[in-house]
XYZ file of C-alpha atoms in Angstrom:
354
model
C 77.068 133.623 113.413
C 79.611 131.355 111.439
C 83.140 130.231 112.691
C 81.818 127.700 115.261
C 83.842 125.033 113.928
C 87.605 123.930 113.979
C 89.127 121.384 112.047
C 89.033 119.574 108.642
C 88.651 115.910 109.530
C 88.940 115.802 113.215
C 86.181 118.626 113.738
C 84.730 120.266 116.680
C 81.656 122.503 116.720
C 80.538 124.181 119.839
C 77.285 125.915 121.096
C 76.261 127.928 123.964
C 76.793 131.080 125.793
C 78.404 131.923 129.253
C 75.100 132.630 131.144
C 72.834 130.371 128.852
C 71.632 126.995 130.332
C 74.466 124.855 129.060
C 77.498 124.742 126.689
C 78.193 121.933 124.573
C 79.685 120.430 121.359
C 79.805 117.919 118.612
C 82.878 116.013 117.753
C 82.849 114.411 114.255
C 85.563 112.445 112.542
C 87.050 110.525 115.516
C 87.793 107.025 114.711
C 86.235 104.251 116.342
C 87.604 101.728 118.864
C 89.417 104.447 120.958
C 89.524 103.305 124.790
C 88.500 106.622 126.481
C 89.656 107.513 130.054
C 86.848 109.851 130.817
C 88.361 110.898 134.086
C 91.183 112.146 132.439
C 88.944 114.416 130.426
C 87.426 115.593 133.371
C 90.544 116.388 135.070
C 91.338 118.546 132.153
C 88.188 120.250 132.560
C 89.027 120.603 136.420
C 92.208 122.486 135.514
C 90.319 125.069 133.255
C 87.116 125.501 135.287
C 86.484 128.682 137.253
C 86.778 128.949 141.209
C 89.783 126.513 141.475
C 91.987 128.584 143.462
C 92.242 132.465 145.017
C 93.889 133.685 141.840
C 91.098 133.027 139.379
C 87.346 133.907 138.954
C 85.086 132.983 141.969
C 82.450 131.770 139.966
C 81.640 128.078 141.114
C 80.931 125.844 138.178
C 81.689 121.992 138.520
C 82.012 121.891 134.676
C 80.838 118.048 134.457
C 80.702 117.076 131.010
C 77.958 114.667 130.121
C 78.362 112.592 126.688
C 75.216 111.757 124.806
C 76.383 109.965 121.993
C 79.560 108.347 120.157
C 80.627 106.424 122.956
C 79.751 102.749 124.240
C 81.334 100.931 126.896
C 84.116 103.157 127.160
C 85.306 103.170 123.372
C 84.622 105.486 120.745
C 81.836 104.327 118.146
C 83.203 106.188 115.037
C 80.005 108.146 115.128
C 79.370 111.806 116.270
C 80.170 112.326 119.511
C 77.846 114.897 121.394
C 78.392 116.380 124.649
C 77.272 119.037 127.106
C 78.461 121.099 130.121
C 75.694 122.442 132.019
C 75.906 126.015 133.547
C 74.742 126.403 137.205
C 76.229 129.310 138.725
C 75.118 132.270 136.545
C 74.676 135.496 138.043
C 73.496 137.661 135.233
C 72.533 140.585 137.262
C 76.418 141.366 137.496
C 76.106 142.586 134.134
C 73.265 144.707 133.981
C 75.381 147.870 134.366
C 76.921 147.217 130.765
C 73.746 146.500 128.988
C 73.878 149.815 127.046
C 77.673 150.431 127.424
C 80.925 148.859 126.097
C 83.937 147.711 128.063
C 87.025 148.913 126.163
C 89.176 146.208 124.458
C 86.177 143.679 125.005
C 84.138 142.252 122.352
C 81.103 144.002 123.300
C 81.106 146.847 120.890
C 81.950 144.792 117.709
C 79.492 142.164 118.397
C 76.916 144.636 118.616
C 77.833 146.722 115.824
C 77.805 143.298 113.778
C 74.983 141.718 114.720
C 72.937 144.632 115.869
C 72.021 142.674 119.327
C 74.250 141.251 121.808
C 74.168 139.001 124.899
C 75.653 141.324 127.611
C 75.734 138.605 130.217
C 79.255 137.724 130.807
C 80.028 138.293 127.308
C 77.527 135.871 125.726
C 79.238 133.815 122.973
C 82.498 135.914 123.341
C 83.059 134.664 126.835
C 85.961 132.572 127.464
C 83.595 129.895 128.946
C 82.963 128.477 125.587
C 87.015 127.147 125.843
C 85.511 124.324 128.179
C 84.178 122.491 124.958
C 87.590 122.945 123.494
C 89.182 121.108 126.582
C 86.754 118.179 126.270
C 87.555 117.728 122.499
C 91.082 118.081 123.140
C 91.040 115.347 125.913
C 89.447 112.745 123.252
C 92.115 114.202 120.867
C 95.011 113.673 123.135
C 93.951 110.008 123.830
C 93.853 109.295 120.189
C 97.400 110.500 119.515
C 99.056 107.641 121.344
C 102.461 108.364 122.649
C 102.384 112.027 121.817
C 103.002 114.168 124.849
C 101.722 117.889 125.077
C 102.605 119.867 128.086
C 101.713 123.406 128.638
C 102.906 125.766 131.521
C 102.888 129.256 132.564
C 106.142 130.729 131.811
C 105.470 134.561 132.265
C 103.010 136.913 134.176
C 103.338 140.447 133.349
C 107.075 141.197 133.495
C 107.925 138.243 135.508
C 109.184 135.406 133.225
C 111.293 132.164 133.341
C 114.488 132.514 131.762
C 115.044 129.074 131.563
C 114.500 126.952 128.352
C 112.150 124.204 128.959
C 114.743 121.646 128.462
C 115.920 122.817 131.826
C 112.675 122.642 133.450
C 110.841 119.606 135.253
C 107.385 120.063 133.369
C 105.816 117.232 135.707
C 105.787 119.918 138.679
C 103.500 122.297 136.499
C 100.421 121.203 138.488
C 102.207 121.301 141.787
C 101.108 125.171 142.418
C 98.062 127.278 141.432
C 99.885 129.347 139.014
C 100.651 126.287 136.829
C 104.499 127.338 136.526
C 106.952 124.689 136.980
C 109.410 126.709 138.700
C 108.572 126.992 142.599
C 110.153 130.135 143.335
C 108.815 132.036 140.231
C 105.560 130.524 140.713
C 105.477 131.762 144.274
C 106.166 135.528 142.977
C 103.834 135.231 140.352
C 101.146 134.096 142.698
C 101.994 137.213 144.854
C 101.782 139.460 142.224
C 98.500 138.440 140.593
C 96.918 138.787 144.072
C 98.522 142.328 144.109
C 97.162 143.256 141.082
C 93.465 141.779 141.999
C 93.811 143.855 144.827
C 93.889 146.789 142.762
C 91.006 145.748 140.974
C 93.257 145.575 137.676
C 94.397 142.793 135.505
C 97.504 141.546 134.133
C 98.625 139.326 131.041
C 101.007 136.557 130.755
C 102.639 133.718 128.377
C 101.594 130.147 128.249
C 104.733 127.889 126.766
C 103.792 124.474 125.338
C 106.217 121.590 124.358
C 104.903 118.555 122.406
C 107.153 115.349 122.194
C 107.322 112.454 120.334
C 105.661 113.883 117.270
C 106.275 111.937 114.168
C 107.890 112.976 111.225
C 105.357 114.274 108.294
C 102.445 115.798 109.867
C 101.419 119.194 108.118
C 100.838 120.030 104.475
C 102.820 122.262 102.310
C 101.849 125.865 101.345
C 98.695 127.078 103.003
C 98.144 124.267 105.701
C 101.546 124.306 107.318
C 101.308 122.891 110.809
C 102.710 125.929 112.391
C 100.230 127.855 110.591
C 97.298 125.824 111.745
C 98.779 125.700 115.119
C 99.191 129.533 114.960
C 95.365 129.907 113.993
C 94.293 127.513 116.876
C 96.129 129.488 119.615
C 94.991 132.684 118.237
C 91.416 131.578 118.410
C 91.554 131.192 122.038
C 90.049 134.255 123.877
C 92.599 137.106 124.880
C 95.575 135.853 122.969
C 97.723 138.524 121.070
C 100.657 136.431 119.690
C 102.238 133.423 118.567
C 105.702 132.174 118.310
C 107.301 128.651 117.640
C 110.802 127.797 117.537
C 113.341 130.695 117.673
C 110.544 132.994 117.085
C 111.146 136.613 116.848
C 114.713 136.106 118.584
C 115.565 134.130 115.366
C 115.291 137.313 113.154
C 118.421 138.521 115.042
C 120.502 135.452 114.272
C 123.058 134.495 111.482
C 121.764 131.669 109.488
C 125.183 129.832 110.159
C 123.921 130.027 114.009
C 120.297 129.291 113.110
C 120.622 126.361 110.751
C 119.990 122.970 112.477
C 122.672 120.551 111.668
C 121.741 116.754 111.152
C 122.869 114.011 113.001
C 123.040 110.765 111.195
C 119.870 109.617 112.009
C 117.987 112.781 110.889
C 117.590 114.402 114.177
C 119.227 117.779 114.639
C 121.955 119.151 116.883
C 120.047 122.237 117.835
C 116.104 122.714 117.480
C 115.601 126.539 116.485
C 113.343 125.230 114.046
C 110.805 124.138 116.715
C 110.240 120.646 115.413
C 108.770 122.229 112.177
C 110.265 122.411 108.858
C 108.440 123.599 105.647
C 105.271 123.610 107.512
C 105.936 119.742 108.357
C 107.014 118.072 111.526
C 110.538 116.836 111.377
C 110.625 114.472 114.662
C 112.148 116.841 117.171
C 110.188 118.507 119.909
C 107.685 121.292 118.717
C 107.575 124.190 121.272
C 105.763 127.476 121.187
C 104.695 130.442 123.102
C 101.171 132.153 123.461
C 100.924 135.640 124.758
C 97.558 136.713 126.566
C 96.549 140.299 127.241
C 95.197 141.317 130.493
C 91.544 140.745 131.001
C 89.585 143.729 129.864
C 87.149 143.745 132.588
C 88.577 146.084 135.442
C 87.131 145.925 139.064
C 87.757 150.013 139.108
C 86.290 153.009 137.597
C 87.096 153.849 134.104
C 85.653 155.845 131.235
C 84.049 154.333 128.074
C 80.908 155.161 125.822
C 77.400 154.056 125.708
C 75.239 152.725 122.723
C 74.497 156.582 121.812
C 78.445 157.444 122.000
C 78.008 159.368 124.943
C 80.810 159.387 127.419
C 80.109 157.452 130.632
C 81.901 155.844 133.812
C 81.752 152.486 134.474
C 83.071 149.946 137.200
C 83.360 146.304 136.723
C 81.248 143.938 138.860
C 81.217 140.156 139.364
C 83.642 137.530 139.161
C 86.401 137.719 136.740
C 90.076 136.617 136.401
C 92.899 138.920 137.389
C 95.137 136.790 134.950
C 93.848 134.144 132.612
C 97.113 132.026 132.005
C 96.823 129.734 135.063
C 93.311 128.578 133.573
C 94.737 128.802 129.756
C 97.047 126.215 130.240
C 94.717 123.423 129.572
C 93.071 125.135 126.431
C 96.513 125.662 124.868
C 97.047 121.711 125.309
C 93.569 121.017 123.958
C 93.824 123.072 120.725
C 97.351 121.793 120.215
C 95.764 118.181 120.286
C 93.041 119.120 118.107
C 95.503 120.260 115.535
C 97.563 117.330 115.567
C 94.650 114.816 115.551
C 93.417 116.543 112.339
C 96.719 116.254 110.757
C 97.380 112.566 112.036
C 94.101 111.577 110.058
C 95.060 113.568 106.957
C 98.499 111.989 107.031
C 96.674 108.651 107.049
C 94.491 109.503 103.925
C 97.474 110.929 102.030
C 99.053 107.357 102.667
C 96.207 105.264 101.258
């Protein structure tokens, strides 16, 4: 299986399955001398981990990260950083009923057809549990990117959507509720809705929005390695993501150029920011902002029809512990992937100026 690594200079390679003994990763290219706040990295993992509230999967995992190399006396050494996150609460018997059948809209079918074999326990390698490794690497990348602020939040659950732009929100309130929506009233409505969906054995999708502040001018490369292209790839690599838009996004296609153009101020900043902080694939110093759309979780705790390995129609009902809506736990994952992209381009920028 290829495709287990991300990045060009600041790279992450992950390993492990949802119901294996552990997940882990190897980070290469991290400069030496970065003083790490390991508690901050663990806090990001705690924001992503299962069992943290009543509206997420009730699998109980501490998701404690253990570093085995590349860190000495609290600082990076410049060598490979290896880490592991042990799985402690697997209930593989919850998945025996899908051993020979496929969940609709899940990776079950394509993994089996591609490899001729699949780990059906929790989805194996296709499980979103793999994203814990991304959060660890993103936590280190964040601390490498001094002064750059990355904040993600839930802006929509199903048809419930915040109408306010991020500039009118207090993003420091994102962690004040279990939905991770910075608007308290909307968060309460979203929480109630997710609980209703879960009670029906169903699932619902949503949107995570992200804002990156204090990005210097010049990150990103022309043509094929545009900054927004790499951000798009990073976000679309996250489990259950179906869409990515930055700046004015799809709405921008409805505007006149005379309205959409971001006029300059004398210092090079712009009066508006429909560009989303990126022009020509290169950061322009304004806020980078984007939306990431997540589909409903494929595993339903209700009866539905599907097929088995022989193509026979069968009836199935999901069992075990699953998220009715992934977006509350996806917030730190979106932040982590954004940090990995910026860390990579930060190092690349240093090389181009040598």
